[in-house]
Amino acid sequence: MVLLLRYRSLTINLTPLLIPKSHSFHTLQSFRNPKNLISIPRISSSSSSSSSSSSSNNPTTTNRSISDAAKFAKSVLFVPPGVEIEELTDDVVLPGSNIVIGPFAGHSQIKEVEFVKSSARARDCPKDDRPEIAILGRSNVGKSSLINFLVRKKEVALTSKKPGKTQLINHFLVNKSWYIVDLPGYGFAKVSDAAKTDWSAFTKGYFLNRDTLVCVLLLIDASVPPQKIDLDCANWLGRNNVPMTFVFTKCDKMKATKGKRPDENIKAFQQIIRENFKVHPPWILTSSVSGLGRDELLLHMSQLRNYWDQ
Ligand code: GDP
């Protein structure tokens, strides 16, 4: 993807001015305690609004938006412990993200994955102290595709798509050492209000009570403008100190025939988040069609896990 190649070639050349002290301190500190990895939203009242972008499809505007995207990423870097901010170079920033890779990043490839169980309540989830990373998103956001893409096995997401399992918490053990947790999708158009309420209580119970939860990957569909339900979800997680990473899906859809392109949608989403959060959570661009972001996301997950495991 042009955007990513261009982004990668930029020199980060960070100075303390680009990352205010309060930001880096907060990020480093909160990394130590995964429960505080994410900042608390400043306000949530504007979360439902979606900002518009003035970019168009002409190359001049696209170039400007590329450099704006890179500048924005540099101003809100996610800096893990063990990284000297003054010495940062572009090599340590994952392409298509604001994520700095530090010394805790390690073995990230998935060799083995097994379905363990489906749970109806947080207290029914597997009882061991292995770390877990949960995957959450609106129905149709591309959650099953992303899970398949990460583990490179079709059966995994198929399990969670089986009737009766879509509304459950599904645990998959990876390399016998950590879990991927597939959470029920939200925003089903055809689900009754009562069912939606149940979903909330049930999933919220998981977030608030699961001690081994390292991070939530909150999936955001980059092919559509910011959605109120996603922003509400992000704000709720932030308010409750649940660590999250935004994973933008469907970033291959660069040639949208109608509506805005993914880079414009992503920018609009990030601007709203920036207004609502004291510290911008990590984000990464992915596509399960083109393979974009897979290795980078796995690496990011490895550093979150390894630090948590300390
Ligand atoms: P889920 O309901 O969140 O599990 O979503 P799915 O994984 O079933 O995907 C929903 C739809 O989006 C399907 O038609 C997928 O083929 C499509 N989709 C998922 N990921 C991508 C992607 O990265 N790029 C594109 N172009 N389409 C995708």
XYZ file of C-alpha atoms and ligand atoms in Angstrom:
338
model
C 0.000 0.000 0.000
C 1.427 3.325 -1.076
C 0.429 5.019 2.112
C 2.385 2.554 4.203
C 5.510 2.557 2.065
C 5.589 6.307 2.098
C 4.955 6.337 5.795
C 7.758 3.889 6.463
C 10.282 5.954 4.583
C 9.698 9.020 6.721
C 12.267 9.806 9.345
C 10.623 10.014 12.701
C 13.311 12.243 14.238
C 11.408 12.612 17.462
C 12.085 15.374 19.864
C 10.543 15.721 23.290
C 8.300 18.367 21.768
C 6.558 15.789 19.627
C 5.712 13.657 22.606
C 4.796 15.783 25.570
C 6.253 14.479 28.804
C 2.851 13.812 30.244
C 2.003 11.604 27.278
C 5.133 9.466 27.411
C 4.972 9.157 31.160
C 1.383 8.070 31.035
C 2.019 5.598 28.236
C 5.059 4.045 29.857
C 3.435 3.822 33.231
C 0.219 2.450 31.953
C 1.998 -0.226 29.954
C 3.330 -1.627 33.214
C -0.175 -2.131 34.432
C -2.141 -3.487 31.501
C -5.411 -2.525 33.152
C -4.364 1.090 32.689
C -2.913 0.775 29.243
C -5.590 2.973 27.862
C -6.407 6.495 28.816
C -9.752 7.533 30.122
C -11.885 9.443 27.642
C -11.987 13.129 28.394
C -15.545 13.536 27.226
C -17.943 11.267 25.501
C -20.635 13.666 24.450
C -19.103 14.329 21.045
C -18.478 10.691 20.366
C -21.468 10.312 18.160
C -20.422 12.985 15.738
C -18.386 12.058 12.742
C -15.992 14.562 11.318
C -15.772 15.109 7.645
C -12.647 15.111 5.570
C -11.945 17.479 2.741
C -9.628 15.083 0.913
C -10.498 14.055 -2.573
C -9.162 11.417 -4.890
C -6.677 13.636 -6.658
C -2.983 12.794 -6.114
C -2.079 16.142 -4.606
C -4.617 15.781 -1.853
C -3.629 12.164 -1.314
C 0.013 13.150 -0.800
C -1.019 15.769 1.681
C -3.126 13.252 3.557
C -0.226 10.779 3.635
C 2.064 13.273 5.252
C -0.719 14.357 7.612
C -1.264 10.725 8.602
C 2.439 10.232 9.313
C 2.634 13.481 11.250
C -0.408 12.535 13.262
C 1.016 9.070 14.049
C 4.253 10.657 15.252
C 2.404 12.984 17.561
C 0.521 10.167 19.292
C 3.000 7.309 19.380
C 2.405 4.349 21.631
C 5.761 3.990 23.356
C 6.449 0.789 25.319
C 8.842 0.500 28.254
C 12.517 0.090 27.521
C 12.444 2.570 24.650
C 14.287 5.853 24.907
C 12.030 8.407 23.315
C 14.905 10.651 22.299
C 16.497 7.843 20.281
C 13.459 6.725 18.335
C 13.831 6.185 14.587
C 11.258 5.145 12.012
C 12.604 1.559 12.116
C 10.942 0.944 15.447
C 7.529 2.282 14.469
C 5.351 -0.399 12.933
C 4.261 0.614 9.425
C 0.642 1.711 9.243
C 0.394 2.298 12.963
C 1.428 4.561 15.826
C 3.029 1.610 17.618
C 6.656 1.629 18.677
C 8.175 -1.816 19.015
C 10.323 -2.224 22.112
C 12.449 -4.890 23.767
C 9.443 -6.898 24.929
C 8.452 -7.820 21.385
C 9.408 -11.409 20.763
C 8.271 -14.647 19.227
C 5.025 -13.703 17.556
C 4.102 -16.337 14.969
C 1.233 -18.700 15.642
C 2.267 -22.343 15.328
C -0.586 -24.053 17.039
C -4.109 -23.089 17.950
C -6.830 -25.104 19.608
C -10.391 -24.290 20.519
C -10.795 -24.624 24.280
C -14.327 -23.644 25.209
C -17.300 -21.359 24.776
C -18.510 -19.552 27.858
C -21.768 -17.813 28.597
C -20.390 -15.800 31.530
C -17.039 -14.370 32.538
C -16.864 -16.726 35.490
C -17.186 -19.732 33.156
C -14.059 -18.779 31.194
C -10.931 -20.975 31.471
C -9.387 -20.720 34.907
C -5.673 -20.323 34.497
C -3.299 -17.422 34.498
C -2.306 -17.405 30.842
C -2.663 -13.976 29.245
C -5.417 -13.337 26.746
C -6.134 -10.878 23.982
C -9.782 -10.358 23.135
C -11.149 -9.447 19.732
C -14.240 -7.300 19.546
C -16.145 -5.480 16.852
C -19.407 -4.724 15.152
C -21.072 -7.514 13.264
C -19.612 -7.712 9.736
C -16.507 -5.712 10.696
C -14.327 -8.616 9.504
C -13.685 -10.276 12.877
C -13.818 -13.867 11.621
C -11.651 -12.952 8.649
C -9.113 -11.292 10.931
C -8.940 -14.291 13.248
C -8.460 -16.635 10.291
C -5.862 -14.283 8.900
C -3.945 -14.190 12.188
C -3.969 -17.923 12.857
C -4.035 -18.991 9.202
C -6.623 -21.624 9.944
C -10.192 -21.497 8.690
C -11.641 -23.708 11.417
C -10.973 -21.245 14.191
C -13.324 -18.512 13.114
C -15.736 -21.095 11.744
C -16.117 -22.400 15.281
C -17.142 -19.012 16.528
C -19.555 -18.574 13.617
C -21.464 -21.755 14.430
C -25.058 -21.078 15.424
C -25.227 -20.725 19.179
C -21.572 -19.785 19.568
C -21.725 -16.295 18.134
C -23.151 -14.958 21.388
C -20.593 -16.698 23.557
C -17.048 -15.944 24.683
C -14.875 -18.337 22.676
C -11.377 -19.150 23.944
C -8.628 -20.400 21.612
C -5.307 -21.470 23.096
C -2.341 -20.352 21.016
C 1.062 -22.075 21.186
C -0.135 -23.476 24.536
C 0.816 -20.180 26.111
C -1.842 -17.518 25.533
C -5.436 -17.112 24.438
C -7.190 -15.389 21.595
C -10.695 -14.630 22.794
C -13.433 -14.153 20.247
C -16.125 -11.965 21.775
C -19.693 -11.662 20.492
C -20.088 -9.046 17.774
C -22.204 -6.040 18.618
C -24.624 -4.031 16.532
C -26.582 -6.843 14.958
C -29.259 -5.091 12.973
C -31.734 -7.915 13.463
C -31.236 -8.458 17.179
C -34.018 -7.203 19.421
C -33.340 -4.465 21.971
C -33.650 -7.012 24.767
C -30.961 -9.202 23.218
C -28.710 -6.185 22.742
C -29.030 -5.352 26.436
C -28.121 -8.905 27.360
C -25.085 -8.714 25.148
C -23.923 -5.581 26.903
C -24.285 -6.909 30.425
C -22.641 -10.173 29.534
C -19.697 -8.735 27.645
C -19.218 -5.892 30.089
C -18.994 -8.499 32.852
C -16.137 -10.127 30.980
C -14.204 -6.862 30.606
C -14.653 -5.847 34.205
C -13.823 -9.200 35.775
C -11.237 -10.879 33.617
C -7.893 -10.421 35.368
C -5.882 -12.105 32.616
C -7.129 -9.762 29.901
C -4.054 -8.043 28.447
C -5.749 -6.002 25.745
C -8.847 -5.752 23.573
C -8.402 -5.474 19.828
C -11.309 -3.234 18.899
C -11.974 -3.759 15.201
C -13.022 -0.730 13.182
C -14.216 -1.073 9.600
C -12.087 1.375 7.593
C -14.405 1.155 4.611
C -17.153 3.136 6.363
C -17.170 6.491 8.193
C -16.930 6.499 12.005
C -19.907 4.727 13.548
C -21.533 5.871 16.770
C -21.699 2.330 18.127
C -17.920 1.857 17.707
C -17.173 5.204 19.329
C -19.512 4.390 22.214
C -17.742 1.065 22.652
C -14.281 2.700 22.611
C -15.418 5.301 25.111
C -16.885 2.679 27.419
C -13.657 0.638 27.340
C -11.601 3.784 27.948
C -13.771 4.916 30.851
C -13.377 1.495 32.432
C -9.601 1.375 31.930
C -9.773 -1.587 29.608
C -6.623 -1.526 27.446
C -7.435 -1.431 23.748
C -5.826 -1.288 20.344
C -7.803 -0.086 17.336
C -7.437 -2.528 14.465
C -8.702 -0.955 11.255
C -10.017 -3.681 8.962
C -10.660 -3.760 5.188
C -7.879 -1.244 4.474
C -7.468 -2.745 1.004
C -10.685 -1.049 -0.092
C -8.733 1.979 -1.284
C -10.798 2.469 -4.390
C -14.168 2.954 -2.846
C -16.616 3.655 -5.607
C -18.969 5.505 -3.320
C -18.409 7.286 -0.047
C -15.050 7.989 1.498
C -11.859 5.979 1.206
C -10.381 4.086 4.181
C -7.663 6.671 4.826
C -10.320 9.390 5.110
C -12.512 7.258 7.365
C -9.545 6.354 9.555
C -8.509 9.973 9.851
C -12.029 10.997 10.832
C -12.170 8.229 13.455
C -8.783 9.178 14.887
C -9.739 12.823 15.131
C -12.802 11.980 17.189
C -10.765 9.678 19.419
C -8.169 12.369 19.888
C -10.867 14.732 21.123
C -12.195 12.141 23.549
C -9.027 10.538 24.909
C -6.182 12.060 26.863
C -3.776 9.622 25.207
C -4.508 8.103 21.816
C -4.621 4.293 22.023
C -2.418 2.240 19.701
C -3.839 1.618 16.246
C -2.888 -0.475 13.247
C -4.119 -0.843 9.666
C -4.938 -4.336 8.415
C -6.493 -6.203 5.532
C -7.249 -9.884 5.619
C -7.492 -9.761 1.826
C -4.072 -8.287 1.064
C -2.306 -9.526 4.210
C -1.573 -5.983 5.305
C -0.587 -5.613 8.959
C -0.597 -9.285 9.956
C 3.013 -9.635 11.110
C 2.956 -6.172 12.608
C -0.171 -6.873 14.626
C 1.244 -10.188 15.871
C 4.426 -8.411 16.941
C 2.458 -5.790 18.816
C 0.455 -8.539 20.522
C 3.704 -10.253 21.525
C 5.059 -7.183 23.268
C 1.817 -6.610 25.139
C 1.768 -10.243 26.287
C 5.424 -10.479 27.177
C 5.303 -7.352 29.248
C 2.151 -8.540 30.994
C 3.862 -11.886 31.672
C 6.718 -10.201 33.557
P -17.622 -10.700 11.052
O -19.114 -10.721 11.000
O -17.121 -9.526 11.822
O -17.021 -11.993 11.531
O -17.117 -10.421 9.563
P -16.562 -11.416 8.450
O -15.148 -11.810 8.725
O -17.536 -12.518 8.221
O -16.512 -10.420 7.189
C -17.660 -9.702 6.790
C -17.528 -9.363 5.308
O -16.416 -8.480 5.108
C -17.251 -10.583 4.433
O -17.943 -10.409 3.216
C -15.752 -10.552 4.212
O -15.369 -11.166 3.002
C -15.486 -9.058 4.186
N -14.132 -8.745 4.649
C -13.585 -9.106 5.820
N -12.328 -8.648 5.920
C -12.068 -7.969 4.784
C -10.925 -7.245 4.274
O -9.857 -7.139 4.894
N -11.047 -6.673 3.044
C -12.199 -6.754 2.313
N -12.214 -6.155 1.130
N -13.290 -7.422 2.752
C -13.225 -8.029 3.961
